[in-house]
XYZ file of C-alpha atoms in Angstrom:
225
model
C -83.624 68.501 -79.922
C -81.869 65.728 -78.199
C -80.824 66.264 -74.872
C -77.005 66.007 -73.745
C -76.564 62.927 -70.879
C -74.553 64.646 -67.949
C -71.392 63.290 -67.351
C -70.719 61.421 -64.260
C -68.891 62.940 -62.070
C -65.005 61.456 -61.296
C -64.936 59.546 -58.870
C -62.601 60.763 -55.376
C -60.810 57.639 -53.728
C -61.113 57.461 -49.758
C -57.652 56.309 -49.989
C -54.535 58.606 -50.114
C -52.022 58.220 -52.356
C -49.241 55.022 -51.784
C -46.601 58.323 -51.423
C -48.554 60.087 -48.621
C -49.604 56.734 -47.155
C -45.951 56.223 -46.539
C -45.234 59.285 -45.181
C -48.319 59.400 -43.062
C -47.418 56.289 -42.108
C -43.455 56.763 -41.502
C -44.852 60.030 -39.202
C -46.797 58.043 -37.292
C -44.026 55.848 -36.559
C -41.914 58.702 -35.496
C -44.280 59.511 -33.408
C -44.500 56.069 -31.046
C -40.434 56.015 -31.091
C -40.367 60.274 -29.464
C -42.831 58.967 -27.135
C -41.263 55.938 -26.237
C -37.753 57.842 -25.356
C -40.199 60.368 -23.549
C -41.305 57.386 -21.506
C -38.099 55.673 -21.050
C -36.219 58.474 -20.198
C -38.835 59.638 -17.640
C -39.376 56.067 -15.831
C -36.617 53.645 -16.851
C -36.674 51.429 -19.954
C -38.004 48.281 -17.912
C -40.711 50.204 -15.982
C -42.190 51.296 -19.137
C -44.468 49.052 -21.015
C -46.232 48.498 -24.591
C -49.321 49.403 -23.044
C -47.916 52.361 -21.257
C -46.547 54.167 -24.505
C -50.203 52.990 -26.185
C -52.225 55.183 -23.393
C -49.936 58.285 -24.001
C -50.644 58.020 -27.679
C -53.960 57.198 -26.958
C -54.184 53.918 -29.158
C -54.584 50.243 -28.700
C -51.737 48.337 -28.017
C -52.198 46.292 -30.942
C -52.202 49.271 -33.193
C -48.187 49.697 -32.080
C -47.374 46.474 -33.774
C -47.987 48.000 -36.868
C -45.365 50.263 -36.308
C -42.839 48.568 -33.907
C -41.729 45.017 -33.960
C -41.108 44.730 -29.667
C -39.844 47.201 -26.802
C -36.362 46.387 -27.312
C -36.753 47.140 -31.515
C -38.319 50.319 -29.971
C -35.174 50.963 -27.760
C -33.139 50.437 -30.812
C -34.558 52.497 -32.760
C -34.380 55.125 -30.605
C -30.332 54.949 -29.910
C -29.704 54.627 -33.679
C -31.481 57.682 -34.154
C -29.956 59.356 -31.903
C -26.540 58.118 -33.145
C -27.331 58.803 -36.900
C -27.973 62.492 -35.927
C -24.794 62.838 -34.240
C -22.984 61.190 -36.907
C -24.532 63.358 -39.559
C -23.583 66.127 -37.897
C -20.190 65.700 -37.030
C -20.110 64.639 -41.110
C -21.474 67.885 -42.165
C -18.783 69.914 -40.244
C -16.088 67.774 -41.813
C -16.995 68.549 -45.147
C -17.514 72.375 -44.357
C -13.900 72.359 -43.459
C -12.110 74.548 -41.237
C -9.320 74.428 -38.559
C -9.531 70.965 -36.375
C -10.559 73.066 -33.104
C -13.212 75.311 -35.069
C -14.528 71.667 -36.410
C -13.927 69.996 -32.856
C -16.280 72.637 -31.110
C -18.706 72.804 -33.177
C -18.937 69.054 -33.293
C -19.460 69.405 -29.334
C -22.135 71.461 -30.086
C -23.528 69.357 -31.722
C -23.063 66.147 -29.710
C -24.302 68.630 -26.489
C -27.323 69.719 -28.554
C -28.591 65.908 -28.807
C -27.694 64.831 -25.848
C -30.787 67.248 -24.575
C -33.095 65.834 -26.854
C -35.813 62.582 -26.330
C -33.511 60.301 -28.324
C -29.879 61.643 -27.115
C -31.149 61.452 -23.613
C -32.406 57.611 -24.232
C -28.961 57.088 -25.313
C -27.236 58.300 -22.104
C -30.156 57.390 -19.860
C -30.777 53.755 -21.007
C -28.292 52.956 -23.461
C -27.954 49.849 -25.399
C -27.771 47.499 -21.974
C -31.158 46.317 -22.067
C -30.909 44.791 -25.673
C -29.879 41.401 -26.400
C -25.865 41.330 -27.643
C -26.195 41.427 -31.401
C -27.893 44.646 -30.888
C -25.768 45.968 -28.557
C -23.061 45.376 -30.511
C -24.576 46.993 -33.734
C -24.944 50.730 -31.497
C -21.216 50.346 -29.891
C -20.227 49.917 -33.552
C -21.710 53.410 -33.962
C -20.588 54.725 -31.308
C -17.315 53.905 -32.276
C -17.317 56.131 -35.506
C -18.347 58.790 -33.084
C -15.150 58.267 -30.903
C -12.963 58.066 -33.398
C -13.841 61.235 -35.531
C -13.793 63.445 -31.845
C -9.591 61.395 -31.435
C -8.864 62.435 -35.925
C -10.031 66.009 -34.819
C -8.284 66.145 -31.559
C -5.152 64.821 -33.123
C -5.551 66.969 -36.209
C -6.066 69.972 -33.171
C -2.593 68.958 -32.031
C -0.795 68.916 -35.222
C -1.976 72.602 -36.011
C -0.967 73.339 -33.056
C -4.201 74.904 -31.707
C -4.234 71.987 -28.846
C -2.372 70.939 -26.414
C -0.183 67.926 -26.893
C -2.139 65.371 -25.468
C -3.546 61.525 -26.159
C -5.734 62.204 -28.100
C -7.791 58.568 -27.367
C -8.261 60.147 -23.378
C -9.002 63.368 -24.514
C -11.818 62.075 -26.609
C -13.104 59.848 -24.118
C -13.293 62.836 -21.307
C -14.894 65.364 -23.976
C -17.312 62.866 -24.608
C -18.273 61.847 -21.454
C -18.558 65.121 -19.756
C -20.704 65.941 -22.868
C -22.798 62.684 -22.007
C -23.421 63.464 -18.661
C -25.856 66.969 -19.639
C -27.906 64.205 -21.085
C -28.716 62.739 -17.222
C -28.932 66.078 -15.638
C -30.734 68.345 -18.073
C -34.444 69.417 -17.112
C -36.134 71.389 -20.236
C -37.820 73.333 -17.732
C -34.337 74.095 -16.212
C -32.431 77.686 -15.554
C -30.860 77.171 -19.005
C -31.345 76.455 -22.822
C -29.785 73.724 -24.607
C -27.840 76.315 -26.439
C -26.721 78.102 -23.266
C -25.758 74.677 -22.084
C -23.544 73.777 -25.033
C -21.649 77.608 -24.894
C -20.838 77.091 -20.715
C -19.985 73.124 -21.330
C -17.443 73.878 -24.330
C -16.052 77.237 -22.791
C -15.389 75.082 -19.387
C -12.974 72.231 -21.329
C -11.589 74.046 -23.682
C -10.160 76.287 -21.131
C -10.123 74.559 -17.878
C -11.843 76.013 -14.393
C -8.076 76.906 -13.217
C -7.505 80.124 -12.488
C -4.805 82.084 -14.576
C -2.679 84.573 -13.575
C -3.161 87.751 -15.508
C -0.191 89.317 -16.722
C 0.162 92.060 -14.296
C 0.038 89.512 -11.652
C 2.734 87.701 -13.486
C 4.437 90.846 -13.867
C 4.253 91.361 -10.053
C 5.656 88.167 -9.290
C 8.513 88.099 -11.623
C 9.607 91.455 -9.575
C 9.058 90.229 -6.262
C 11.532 87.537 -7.236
């Protein structure tokens, strides 16, 4: 009876798929930009080194070069992040539709949301100063876009009639920086969540910290005239 020769067994590659390679590889990038806006935003963008965002991750500092070109390709990186999430939001609430102030606060929300995370905070904290001028002139492009869709919903706000006439251009630029600012003075260990943040912020400049008269103190006054 002859016998039957076993089949070898297939053979299982050490080596992962090209896809998951990528993505393993595209996490791990992720990973050395969060912790270089963690670093930056904790010590300053100049006091933080290559070798200083390789201890935290506990790797060599050659092993970032596989990942990151220099610091400042790392600073970029972070601020267009940071921009591209803020721009993708405040698209996605365009297309949803909606009155211009709905639309406006909800893009504040969203710009106020950011602005408390590693990447919004590198944008506010550091900026694009530190990079040469090409650079910096790639992220004020973005920024731009931002600027002007917060002005077309303002303005749009206006013509509804659910805003106050106003220009629109100085209206945008004082949202926006009072927005900005949360990014230098939130802790994450503070009294307050980002979202609690973002409700107080957007109550406080859509309505002002003036008092109002309430209508039987208007009422009063009209008959003690």
């Amino acid at each position: 009876m002859a016998t039957r020769t076993p089949r070898k067994a297939a053979g299982i590659s050490p080596w992962k798929p090209a896809g998951a390679r990528a993505q393993q590889r595209e996490a791990k990038r992720n990973a050395v930009l969060q912790t270089a806006a963690q670093l930056f935003n904790e010590r300053g963008f100049h006091a933080t080194s290559l070798d200083d965002i390789a201890e935290r991750l506990h790797v060599t500092k050659p092993t970032l070069y596989y990942y990151v070109k220099s610091k400042d390709d790392i600073l970029l990186e972070c601020v267009r992040t940071a921009l591209g999430m803020m721009k993708e939001g405040i698209d996605e609430v365009r297309r949803a539709g909606g009155s211009a102030i709905d639309q406006l606060v909800e893009c504040m929300r969203i710009y106020s949301r950011i602005v408390t995370m590693d990447f919004g905070m590198c944008v506010i904290r550091i900026g694009e100063d530190p990079l040469p001028a090409p650079r910096r002139k790639e992220l004020r492009r973005l920024k731009a876009g931002i600027d002007l869709e917060f002005r077309r919903l303002i303005a749009d706000g206006i013509a509804e009639g659910s805003l106050a006439p106003c220009d629109p251009k100085m209206a945008a630029f004082v949202l926006a920086g009072a927005l900005s600012w949360i990014g230098r003075w939130y802790r994450p260990d503070g009294d307050m969540t980002p979202e609690q943040i973002a409700d107080e912020s957007i109550a406080l400049l859509m309505a002002g910290v003036r008092q109002r008269p309430t209508p039987a103190k208007k009422a009063a006054t009209r008959k003690s005239k």
